[in-house]
Amino acid sequence: GAGVSQSPSNKVTEKGKDVELRCDPISGHTALYWYRQRLGQGLEFLIYFQGNSAPDKSGLPSDRFSAERTGESVSTLTIQRTQQEDSAVYLCASSTSGLGNTIYFGEGSWLTVV
Amino acid sequence: GIQVEQSPPDLILQEGANSTLRCNFSDSVNNLQWFHQNPWGQLINLFYIPSGTKQNGRLSATTVATERYSLLYISSSQTTDSGVYFCAVFTGGGNKLTFGTGTQLKVEL
């Protein structure tokens, strides 16, 4: 597609449920990032994928969070047993490679845990 | 880890005014980018500027890597410039782009 596509755009879930967020990067982009942004706050790094290399998971806040990516295509971010503090917008970005290239963001998935 | 501080945190301008936003970082960087987050949350990449000066219309940016800061200039501001401006940096061999604290800009008629 023309840009980074994320789904769902909005999700309301009950505390304790699992959620899955999807990111479809720009075609040909080998690098893919997930960030979290709480209301009125900055962006927190979660995880980074580069091609077939092992992902950098250093930003995942707990073992309830996990992410997968198949090759250089779609990525899914899974949050298990959601808590109210997980409420945030989850932003995905991609670039042609990790370092030294323009990064393009999707419109985000707004998650509300009630 | 690297610290990225932006100033001012908040700014209100009258339409047509000029402004300078600053980004200070605590360590050497090899990639610096400026982003605009519009009121609907969409992040748009403005500049990739690890060093030197670039201009794009009413916006320009300068990074002085040796002194660990970057500046974003907005001239003849418009209401559509409102939103949050972030700088973000890569360091060393790191994979993550670390974002600054942001400057919230409001341009009024």
Short mmCIF file of C-alpha atoms in Angstrom, two decimals:
data_model
loop_
_atom_site.label_atom_id
_atom_site.label_comp_id
_atom_site.label_asym_id
_atom_site.label_seq_id
_atom_site.Cartn_x
_atom_site.Cartn_y
_atom_site.Cartn_z
CA GLY A 1 0.00 0.00 0.00
CA ALA A 2 0.88 3.67 -0.13
CA GLY A 3 1.48 4.01 3.60
CA VAL A 4 1.75 2.07 6.84
CA SER A 5 -1.62 0.52 7.60
CA GLN A 6 -2.77 -0.38 11.11
CA SER A 7 -5.85 -2.17 12.36
CA PRO A 8 -8.06 -1.89 14.22
CA SER A 9 -8.05 1.90 14.37
CA ASN A 10 -9.98 1.79 17.65
CA LYS A 11 -10.45 -1.01 20.15
CA VAL A 12 -12.32 -1.05 23.45
CA THR A 13 -11.72 -4.16 25.52
CA GLU A 14 -12.49 -5.40 28.98
CA LYS A 15 -9.73 -5.71 31.55
CA GLY A 16 -8.22 -9.18 31.44
CA LYS A 17 -8.96 -9.84 27.76
CA ASP A 18 -6.27 -10.37 25.13
CA VAL A 19 -5.94 -8.02 22.16
CA GLU A 20 -4.11 -8.28 18.88
CA LEU A 21 -3.03 -5.27 16.85
CA ARG A 22 -1.92 -5.49 13.25
CA CYS A 23 0.58 -3.48 11.21
CA ASP A 24 1.09 -3.69 7.46
CA PRO A 25 4.30 -1.79 6.56
CA ILE A 26 5.12 -0.03 3.34
CA SER A 27 6.05 -2.56 0.68
CA GLY A 28 9.81 -3.11 0.55
CA HIS A 29 10.48 -1.72 4.01
CA THR A 30 12.68 -4.12 5.94
CA ALA A 31 12.56 -2.28 9.28
CA LEU A 32 9.43 -2.18 11.42
CA TYR A 33 8.88 -0.50 14.81
CA TRP A 34 6.17 -0.52 17.44
CA TYR A 35 5.76 2.43 19.81
CA ARG A 36 3.26 3.21 22.55
CA GLN A 37 1.95 6.69 23.32
CA ARG A 38 -0.19 7.33 26.36
CA LEU A 39 -2.52 10.32 26.31
CA GLY A 40 -0.54 13.55 26.36
CA GLN A 41 2.78 11.74 26.59
CA GLY A 42 5.74 11.04 24.33
CA LEU A 43 6.49 7.89 22.36
CA GLU A 44 7.84 4.82 24.13
CA PHE A 45 9.80 2.29 22.08
CA LEU A 46 8.44 -1.25 22.30
CA ILE A 47 10.08 -3.48 19.68
CA TYR A 48 12.05 -3.35 16.42
CA PHE A 49 12.25 -5.85 13.54
CA GLN A 50 14.90 -5.73 10.82
CA GLY A 51 14.56 -8.29 8.05
CA ASN A 52 15.21 -11.80 9.32
CA SER A 53 17.39 -10.69 12.23
CA ALA A 54 16.40 -11.33 15.82
CA PRO A 55 14.06 -8.54 16.96
CA ASP A 56 15.07 -5.95 19.55
CA LYS A 57 12.51 -6.53 22.29
CA SER A 58 14.16 -4.28 24.86
CA GLY A 59 11.22 -1.91 25.11
CA LEU A 60 8.46 -4.41 25.86
CA PRO A 61 7.14 -3.40 29.29
CA SER A 62 6.17 -6.87 30.56
CA ASP A 63 5.79 -10.49 29.49
CA ARG A 64 2.15 -9.75 28.68
CA PHE A 65 3.40 -8.01 25.55
CA SER A 66 4.69 -9.90 22.52
CA ALA A 67 5.09 -9.22 18.82
CA GLU A 68 5.71 -11.24 15.71
CA ARG A 69 6.60 -10.49 12.15
CA THR A 70 6.68 -12.87 9.23
CA GLY A 71 9.65 -12.03 7.02
CA GLU A 72 9.34 -8.44 5.83
CA SER A 73 5.57 -8.27 5.89
CA VAL A 74 2.80 -7.91 8.43
CA SER A 75 3.47 -7.63 12.16
CA THR A 76 1.13 -8.31 15.06
CA LEU A 77 1.44 -6.93 18.58
CA THR A 78 -0.35 -9.01 21.20
CA ILE A 79 -1.24 -7.83 24.68
CA GLN A 80 -2.42 -10.57 27.03
CA ARG A 81 -4.58 -10.03 30.12
CA THR A 82 -4.96 -6.33 29.39
CA GLN A 83 -4.79 -3.82 32.22
CA GLN A 84 -6.14 -0.28 32.36
CA GLU A 85 -2.62 1.12 32.16
CA ASP A 86 -2.30 -0.49 28.72
CA SER A 87 -4.75 2.13 27.39
CA ALA A 88 -2.82 4.10 24.78
CA VAL A 89 -2.34 4.51 21.08
CA TYR A 90 -0.03 1.90 19.60
CA LEU A 91 1.93 3.24 16.65
CA CYS A 92 3.69 1.22 14.00
CA ALA A 93 6.39 2.60 11.72
CA SER A 94 8.54 1.28 8.91
CA SER A 95 11.61 2.28 6.92
CA THR A 96 13.86 0.87 4.24
CA SER A 97 16.41 0.00 6.93
CA GLY A 98 16.81 0.80 10.60
CA LEU A 99 19.45 3.44 10.59
CA GLY A 100 19.78 6.53 8.52
CA ASN A 101 16.50 6.43 6.68
CA THR A 102 13.21 8.27 6.92
CA ILE A 103 10.71 6.52 9.15
CA TYR A 104 7.00 6.49 8.25
CA PHE A 105 4.28 6.05 10.85
CA GLY A 106 0.82 4.56 10.58
CA GLU A 107 -2.23 6.27 12.06
CA GLY A 108 -2.13 4.10 15.15
CA SER A 109 -4.45 1.74 16.98
CA TRP A 110 -6.26 3.44 19.87
CA LEU A 111 -6.73 0.93 22.69
CA THR A 112 -9.03 1.57 25.64
CA VAL A 113 -9.18 -0.97 28.45
CA VAL A 114 -12.27 -0.66 30.64
CA GLY B 1 20.43 5.79 27.88
CA ILE B 2 20.41 8.97 25.86
CA GLN B 3 18.30 11.87 27.09
CA VAL B 4 16.46 14.03 24.55
CA GLU B 5 15.00 17.26 25.86
CA GLN B 6 12.93 19.72 23.90
CA SER B 7 12.06 23.34 24.59
CA PRO B 8 9.80 25.09 25.05
CA PRO B 9 7.30 22.45 26.20
CA ASP B 10 4.38 24.63 25.13
CA LEU B 11 4.10 27.52 22.70
CA ILE B 12 1.21 29.71 21.58
CA LEU B 13 1.65 31.87 18.48
CA GLN B 14 -0.43 34.30 16.51
CA GLU B 15 -0.83 33.33 12.89
CA GLY B 16 2.03 34.76 10.85
CA ALA B 17 4.58 34.70 13.66
CA ASN B 18 7.92 32.89 13.51
CA SER B 19 9.25 30.43 16.08
CA THR B 20 12.27 28.32 16.95
CA LEU B 21 12.00 24.93 18.62
CA ARG B 22 15.04 23.35 20.25
CA CYS B 23 16.13 19.75 20.77
CA ASN B 24 19.07 18.93 23.05
CA PHE B 25 20.54 15.44 23.31
CA SER B 26 22.95 14.04 25.83
CA ASP B 27 25.15 11.83 23.63
CA SER B 28 26.50 11.55 20.10
CA VAL B 29 23.89 10.65 17.51
CA ASN B 30 24.07 9.43 13.95
CA ASN B 31 20.49 10.09 12.94
CA LEU B 32 18.14 12.87 13.99
CA GLN B 33 14.63 13.34 12.67
CA TRP B 34 11.90 15.91 13.31
CA PHE B 35 8.24 14.87 13.35
CA HIS B 36 4.95 16.75 13.51
CA GLN B 37 2.04 15.05 15.25
CA ASN B 38 -1.20 16.68 14.15
CA PRO B 39 -4.21 17.06 16.45
CA TRP B 40 -5.59 13.75 15.13
CA GLY B 41 -2.47 11.89 16.22
CA GLN B 42 -0.86 11.30 12.84
CA LEU B 43 2.96 11.55 12.89
CA ILE B 44 4.53 13.10 9.83
CA ASN B 45 8.27 13.05 9.19
CA LEU B 46 9.50 16.59 8.56
CA PHE B 47 13.25 16.25 8.28
CA TYR B 48 16.00 13.66 8.42
CA ILE B 49 18.90 15.86 9.55
CA PRO B 50 21.85 14.27 11.38
CA SER B 51 23.89 17.41 10.63
CA GLY B 52 23.77 20.66 8.67
CA THR B 53 20.75 22.63 7.52
CA LYS B 54 17.73 21.74 5.41
CA GLN B 55 14.71 23.74 4.27
CA ASN B 56 11.28 22.71 3.13
CA GLY B 57 8.92 25.60 2.43
CA ARG B 58 8.23 27.54 5.62
CA LEU B 59 10.13 25.00 7.72
CA SER B 60 13.85 24.63 8.14
CA ALA B 61 16.07 22.67 10.50
CA THR B 62 19.67 22.87 11.65
CA THR B 63 21.61 20.24 13.57
CA VAL B 64 24.96 20.97 15.22
CA ALA B 65 25.99 17.45 16.11
CA THR B 66 29.24 18.49 17.83
CA GLU B 67 27.25 20.66 20.25
CA ARG B 68 24.42 18.12 20.60
CA TYR B 69 21.44 20.19 19.56
CA SER B 70 19.04 20.72 16.71
CA LEU B 71 16.70 23.59 15.91
CA LEU B 72 13.44 23.63 13.97
CA TYR B 73 12.37 26.97 12.53
CA ILE B 74 8.77 27.70 11.59
CA SER B 75 8.19 30.91 9.65
CA SER B 76 4.87 32.64 8.93
CA SER B 77 3.04 30.13 11.10
CA GLN B 78 -0.42 28.90 10.13
CA THR B 79 -3.18 27.28 12.17
CA THR B 80 -2.43 24.00 10.40
CA ASP B 81 1.01 24.04 12.05
CA SER B 82 -0.65 23.32 15.40
CA GLY B 83 0.20 20.03 17.07
CA VAL B 84 3.18 18.47 18.79
CA TYR B 85 6.70 18.59 17.37
CA PHE B 86 9.06 15.77 18.30
CA CYS B 87 12.71 15.27 17.60
CA ALA B 88 14.01 11.71 17.65
CA VAL B 89 17.51 10.24 17.59
CA PHE B 90 19.34 6.98 16.95
CA THR B 91 22.58 6.44 18.80
CA GLY B 92 25.55 4.21 18.09
CA GLY B 93 24.49 0.79 16.94
CA GLY B 94 21.13 1.02 18.61
CA ASN B 95 17.98 0.03 16.83
CA LYS B 96 15.50 2.21 18.57
CA LEU B 97 14.65 5.77 17.73
CA THR B 98 14.42 7.65 21.02
CA PHE B 99 11.89 10.46 21.01
CA GLY B 100 12.19 13.78 22.78
CA THR B 101 9.71 15.25 25.22
CA GLY B 102 7.91 17.24 22.52
CA THR B 103 6.82 20.85 22.01
CA GLN B 104 3.07 21.47 21.96
CA LEU B 105 2.38 24.30 19.48
CA LYS B 106 -0.91 26.16 19.10
CA VAL B 107 -1.28 28.75 16.35
CA GLU B 108 -4.20 31.12 16.82
CA LEU B 109 -5.93 33.46 14.37
#
